[in-house]
PDB file of C-alpha atoms in Angstrom:
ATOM      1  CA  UNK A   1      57.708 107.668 159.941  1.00  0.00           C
ATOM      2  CA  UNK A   2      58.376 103.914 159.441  1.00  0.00           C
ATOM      3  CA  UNK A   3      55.218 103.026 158.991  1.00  0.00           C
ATOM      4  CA  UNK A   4      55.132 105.325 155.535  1.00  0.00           C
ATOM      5  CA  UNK A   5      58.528 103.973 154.677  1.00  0.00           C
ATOM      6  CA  UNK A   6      57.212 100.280 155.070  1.00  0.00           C
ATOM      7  CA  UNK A   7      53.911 101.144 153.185  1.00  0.00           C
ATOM      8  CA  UNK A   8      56.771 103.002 150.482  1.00  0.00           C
ATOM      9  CA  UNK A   9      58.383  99.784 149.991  1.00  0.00           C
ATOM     10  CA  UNK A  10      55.026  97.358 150.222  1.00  0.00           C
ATOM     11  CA  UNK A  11      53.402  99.667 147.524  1.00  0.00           C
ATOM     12  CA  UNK A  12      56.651  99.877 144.896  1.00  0.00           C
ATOM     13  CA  UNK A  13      57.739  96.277 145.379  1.00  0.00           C
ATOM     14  CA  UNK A  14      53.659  95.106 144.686  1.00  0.00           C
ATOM     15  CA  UNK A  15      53.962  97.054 142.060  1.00  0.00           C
ATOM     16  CA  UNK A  16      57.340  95.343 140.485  1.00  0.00           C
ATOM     17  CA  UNK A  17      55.513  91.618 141.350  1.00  0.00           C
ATOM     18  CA  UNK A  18      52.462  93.112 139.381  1.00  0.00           C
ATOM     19  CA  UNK A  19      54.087  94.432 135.903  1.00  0.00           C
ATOM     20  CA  UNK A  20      56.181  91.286 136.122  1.00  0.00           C
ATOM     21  CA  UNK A  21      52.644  89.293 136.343  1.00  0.00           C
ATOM     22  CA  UNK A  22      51.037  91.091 133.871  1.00  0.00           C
ATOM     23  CA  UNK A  23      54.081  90.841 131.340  1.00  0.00           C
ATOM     24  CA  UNK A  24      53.547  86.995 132.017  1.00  0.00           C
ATOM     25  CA  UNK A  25      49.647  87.412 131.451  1.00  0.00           C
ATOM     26  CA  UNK A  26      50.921  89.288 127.674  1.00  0.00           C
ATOM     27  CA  UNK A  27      52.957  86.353 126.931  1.00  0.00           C
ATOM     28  CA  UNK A  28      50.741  83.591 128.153  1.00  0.00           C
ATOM     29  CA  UNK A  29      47.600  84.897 126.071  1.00  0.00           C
ATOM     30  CA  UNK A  30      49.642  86.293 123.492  1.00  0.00           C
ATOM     31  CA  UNK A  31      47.756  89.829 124.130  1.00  0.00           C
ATOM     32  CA  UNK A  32      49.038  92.786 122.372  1.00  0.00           C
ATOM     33  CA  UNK A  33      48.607  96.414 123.259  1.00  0.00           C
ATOM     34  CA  UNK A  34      48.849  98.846 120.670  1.00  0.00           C
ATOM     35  CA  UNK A  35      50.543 102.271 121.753  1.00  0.00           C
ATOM     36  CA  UNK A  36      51.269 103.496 125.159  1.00  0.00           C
ATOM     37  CA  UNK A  37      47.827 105.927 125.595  1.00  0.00           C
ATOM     38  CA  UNK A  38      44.637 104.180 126.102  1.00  0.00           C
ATOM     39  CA  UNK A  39      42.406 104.569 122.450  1.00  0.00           C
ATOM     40  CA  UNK A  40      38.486 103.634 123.519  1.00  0.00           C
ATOM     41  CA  UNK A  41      37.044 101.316 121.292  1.00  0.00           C
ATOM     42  CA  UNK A  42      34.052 103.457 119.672  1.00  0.00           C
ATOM     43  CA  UNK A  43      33.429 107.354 120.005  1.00  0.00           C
ATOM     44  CA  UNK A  44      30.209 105.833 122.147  1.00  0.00           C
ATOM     45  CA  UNK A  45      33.316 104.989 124.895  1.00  0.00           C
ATOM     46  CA  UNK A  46      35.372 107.371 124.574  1.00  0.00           C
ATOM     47  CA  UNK A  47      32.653 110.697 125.209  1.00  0.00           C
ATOM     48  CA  UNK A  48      31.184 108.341 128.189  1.00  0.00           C
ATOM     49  CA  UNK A  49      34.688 108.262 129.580  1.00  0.00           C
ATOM     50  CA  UNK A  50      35.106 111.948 129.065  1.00  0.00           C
ATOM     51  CA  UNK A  51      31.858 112.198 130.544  1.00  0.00           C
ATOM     52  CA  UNK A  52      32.874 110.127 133.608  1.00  0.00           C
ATOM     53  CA  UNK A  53      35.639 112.081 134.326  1.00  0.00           C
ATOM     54  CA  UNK A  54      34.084 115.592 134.231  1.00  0.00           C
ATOM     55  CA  UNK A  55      31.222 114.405 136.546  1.00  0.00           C
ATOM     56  CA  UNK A  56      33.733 113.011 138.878  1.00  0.00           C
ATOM     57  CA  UNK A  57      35.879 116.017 139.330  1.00  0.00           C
ATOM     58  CA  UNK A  58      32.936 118.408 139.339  1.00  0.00           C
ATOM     59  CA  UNK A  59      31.431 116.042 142.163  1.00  0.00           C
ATOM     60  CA  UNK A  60      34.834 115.919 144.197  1.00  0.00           C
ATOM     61  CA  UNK A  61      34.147 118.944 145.649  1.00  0.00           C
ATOM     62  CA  UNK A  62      30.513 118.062 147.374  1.00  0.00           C
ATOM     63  CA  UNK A  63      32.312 114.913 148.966  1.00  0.00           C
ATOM     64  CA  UNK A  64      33.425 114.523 152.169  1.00  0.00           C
ATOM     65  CA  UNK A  65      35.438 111.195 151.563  1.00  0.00           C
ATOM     66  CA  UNK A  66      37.126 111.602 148.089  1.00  0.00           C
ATOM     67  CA  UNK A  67      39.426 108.746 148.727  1.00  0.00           C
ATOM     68  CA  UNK A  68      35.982 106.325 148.590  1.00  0.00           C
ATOM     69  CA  UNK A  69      35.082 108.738 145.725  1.00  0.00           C
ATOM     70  CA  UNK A  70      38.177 108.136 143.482  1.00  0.00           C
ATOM     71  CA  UNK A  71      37.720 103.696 144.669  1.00  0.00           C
ATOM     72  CA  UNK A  72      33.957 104.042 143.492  1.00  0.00           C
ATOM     73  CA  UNK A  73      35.145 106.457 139.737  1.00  0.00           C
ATOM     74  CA  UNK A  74      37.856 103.591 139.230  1.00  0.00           C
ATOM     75  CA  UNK A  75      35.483 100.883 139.700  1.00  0.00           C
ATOM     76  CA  UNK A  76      33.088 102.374 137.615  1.00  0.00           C
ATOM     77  CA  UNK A  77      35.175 103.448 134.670  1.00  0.00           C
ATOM     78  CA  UNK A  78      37.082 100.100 134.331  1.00  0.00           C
ATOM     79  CA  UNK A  79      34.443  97.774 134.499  1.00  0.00           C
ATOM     80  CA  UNK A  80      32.729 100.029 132.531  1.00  0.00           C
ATOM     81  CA  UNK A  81      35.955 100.306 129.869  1.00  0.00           C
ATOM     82  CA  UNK A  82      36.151  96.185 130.139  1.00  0.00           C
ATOM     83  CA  UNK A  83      33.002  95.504 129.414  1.00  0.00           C
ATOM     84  CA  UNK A  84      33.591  97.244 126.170  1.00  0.00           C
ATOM     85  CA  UNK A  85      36.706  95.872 125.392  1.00  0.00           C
ATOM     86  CA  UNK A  86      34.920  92.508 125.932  1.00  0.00           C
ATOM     87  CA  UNK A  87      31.573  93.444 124.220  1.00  0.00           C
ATOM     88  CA  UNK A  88      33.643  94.720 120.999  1.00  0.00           C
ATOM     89  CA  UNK A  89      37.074  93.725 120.716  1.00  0.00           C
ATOM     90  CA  UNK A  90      37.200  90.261 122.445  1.00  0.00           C
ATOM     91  CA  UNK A  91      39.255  88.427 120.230  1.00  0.00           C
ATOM     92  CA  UNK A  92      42.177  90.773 121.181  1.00  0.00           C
ATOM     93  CA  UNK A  93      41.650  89.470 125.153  1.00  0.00           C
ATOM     94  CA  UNK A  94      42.650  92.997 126.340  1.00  0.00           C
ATOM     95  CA  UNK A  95      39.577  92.797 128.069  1.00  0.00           C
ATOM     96  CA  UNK A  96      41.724  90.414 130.550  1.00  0.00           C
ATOM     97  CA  UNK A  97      44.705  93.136 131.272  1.00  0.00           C
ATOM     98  CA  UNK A  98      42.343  95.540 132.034  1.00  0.00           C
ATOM     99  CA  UNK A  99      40.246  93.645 134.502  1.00  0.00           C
ATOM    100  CA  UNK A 100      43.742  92.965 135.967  1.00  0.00           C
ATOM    101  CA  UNK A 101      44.770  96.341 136.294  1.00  0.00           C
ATOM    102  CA  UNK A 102      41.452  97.453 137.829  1.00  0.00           C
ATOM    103  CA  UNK A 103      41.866  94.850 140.619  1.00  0.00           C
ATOM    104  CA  UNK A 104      45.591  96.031 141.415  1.00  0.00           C
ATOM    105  CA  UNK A 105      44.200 100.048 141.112  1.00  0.00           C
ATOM    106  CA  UNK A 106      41.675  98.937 143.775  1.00  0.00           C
ATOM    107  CA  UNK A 107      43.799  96.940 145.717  1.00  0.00           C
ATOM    108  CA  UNK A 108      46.128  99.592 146.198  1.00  0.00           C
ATOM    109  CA  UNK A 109      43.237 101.975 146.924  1.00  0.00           C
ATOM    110  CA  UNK A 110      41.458 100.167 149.114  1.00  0.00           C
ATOM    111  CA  UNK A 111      44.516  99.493 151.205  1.00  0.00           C
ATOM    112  CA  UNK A 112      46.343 102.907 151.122  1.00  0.00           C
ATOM    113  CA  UNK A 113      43.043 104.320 152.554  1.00  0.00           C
ATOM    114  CA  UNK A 114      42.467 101.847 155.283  1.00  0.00           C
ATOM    115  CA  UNK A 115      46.171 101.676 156.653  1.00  0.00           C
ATOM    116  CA  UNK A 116      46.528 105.633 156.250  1.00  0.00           C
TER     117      UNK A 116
END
């Protein structure tokens, strides 16, 4: 039982240290993110997203691992969403926050599967 509580803690207080970080990234680059929901920068993104998804929870059900599923579908579909905010809206540099959040999604990932 202490083990979850410590991993509890570990996860929520990494999480506080990241927003704070990425606030700092915001004000350092002078990035601006428009809106609380994610908008896809052409319909091109947006129905391969859509796409993305479906396939992923149609193929959850032939895996046995899902947890390495759902780390492989994040690292897929974020490097696949920054490449497009790089490719066609680089000037805005939200490219940058979402290559950061990727790396704390799979961080988090990676180490709630191997520690439970």
């Amino acid at each position: 039982m202490s083990f979850l509580l410590n991993y509890i803690i570990f996860i929520i207080a990494f999480f506080i240290i990241a927003i704070v970080f990425e606030r700092w990234l915001k004000n350092k680059l002078k990035i601006e993110r428009k809106g609380s929901f994610y908008k896809g920068v052409n319909r091109f993104q947006r129905w391969t997203e859509m796409a993305m998804i479906i396939a992923f929870l149609i193929s959850i059900w032939f895996v046995d691992n899902p947890i390495s599923w759902l780390i492989g579908y994040f690292l897929i579909s974020l490097s696949f969403r920054t490449f497009m905010e790089w490719k066609y809206k680089r000037e805005e540099k939200e490219y940058i926050l979402t290559l950061y959040s990727m790396f704390i999604y799979l961080f988090v990932l990676v180490i709630g599967f191997y520690l439970i």
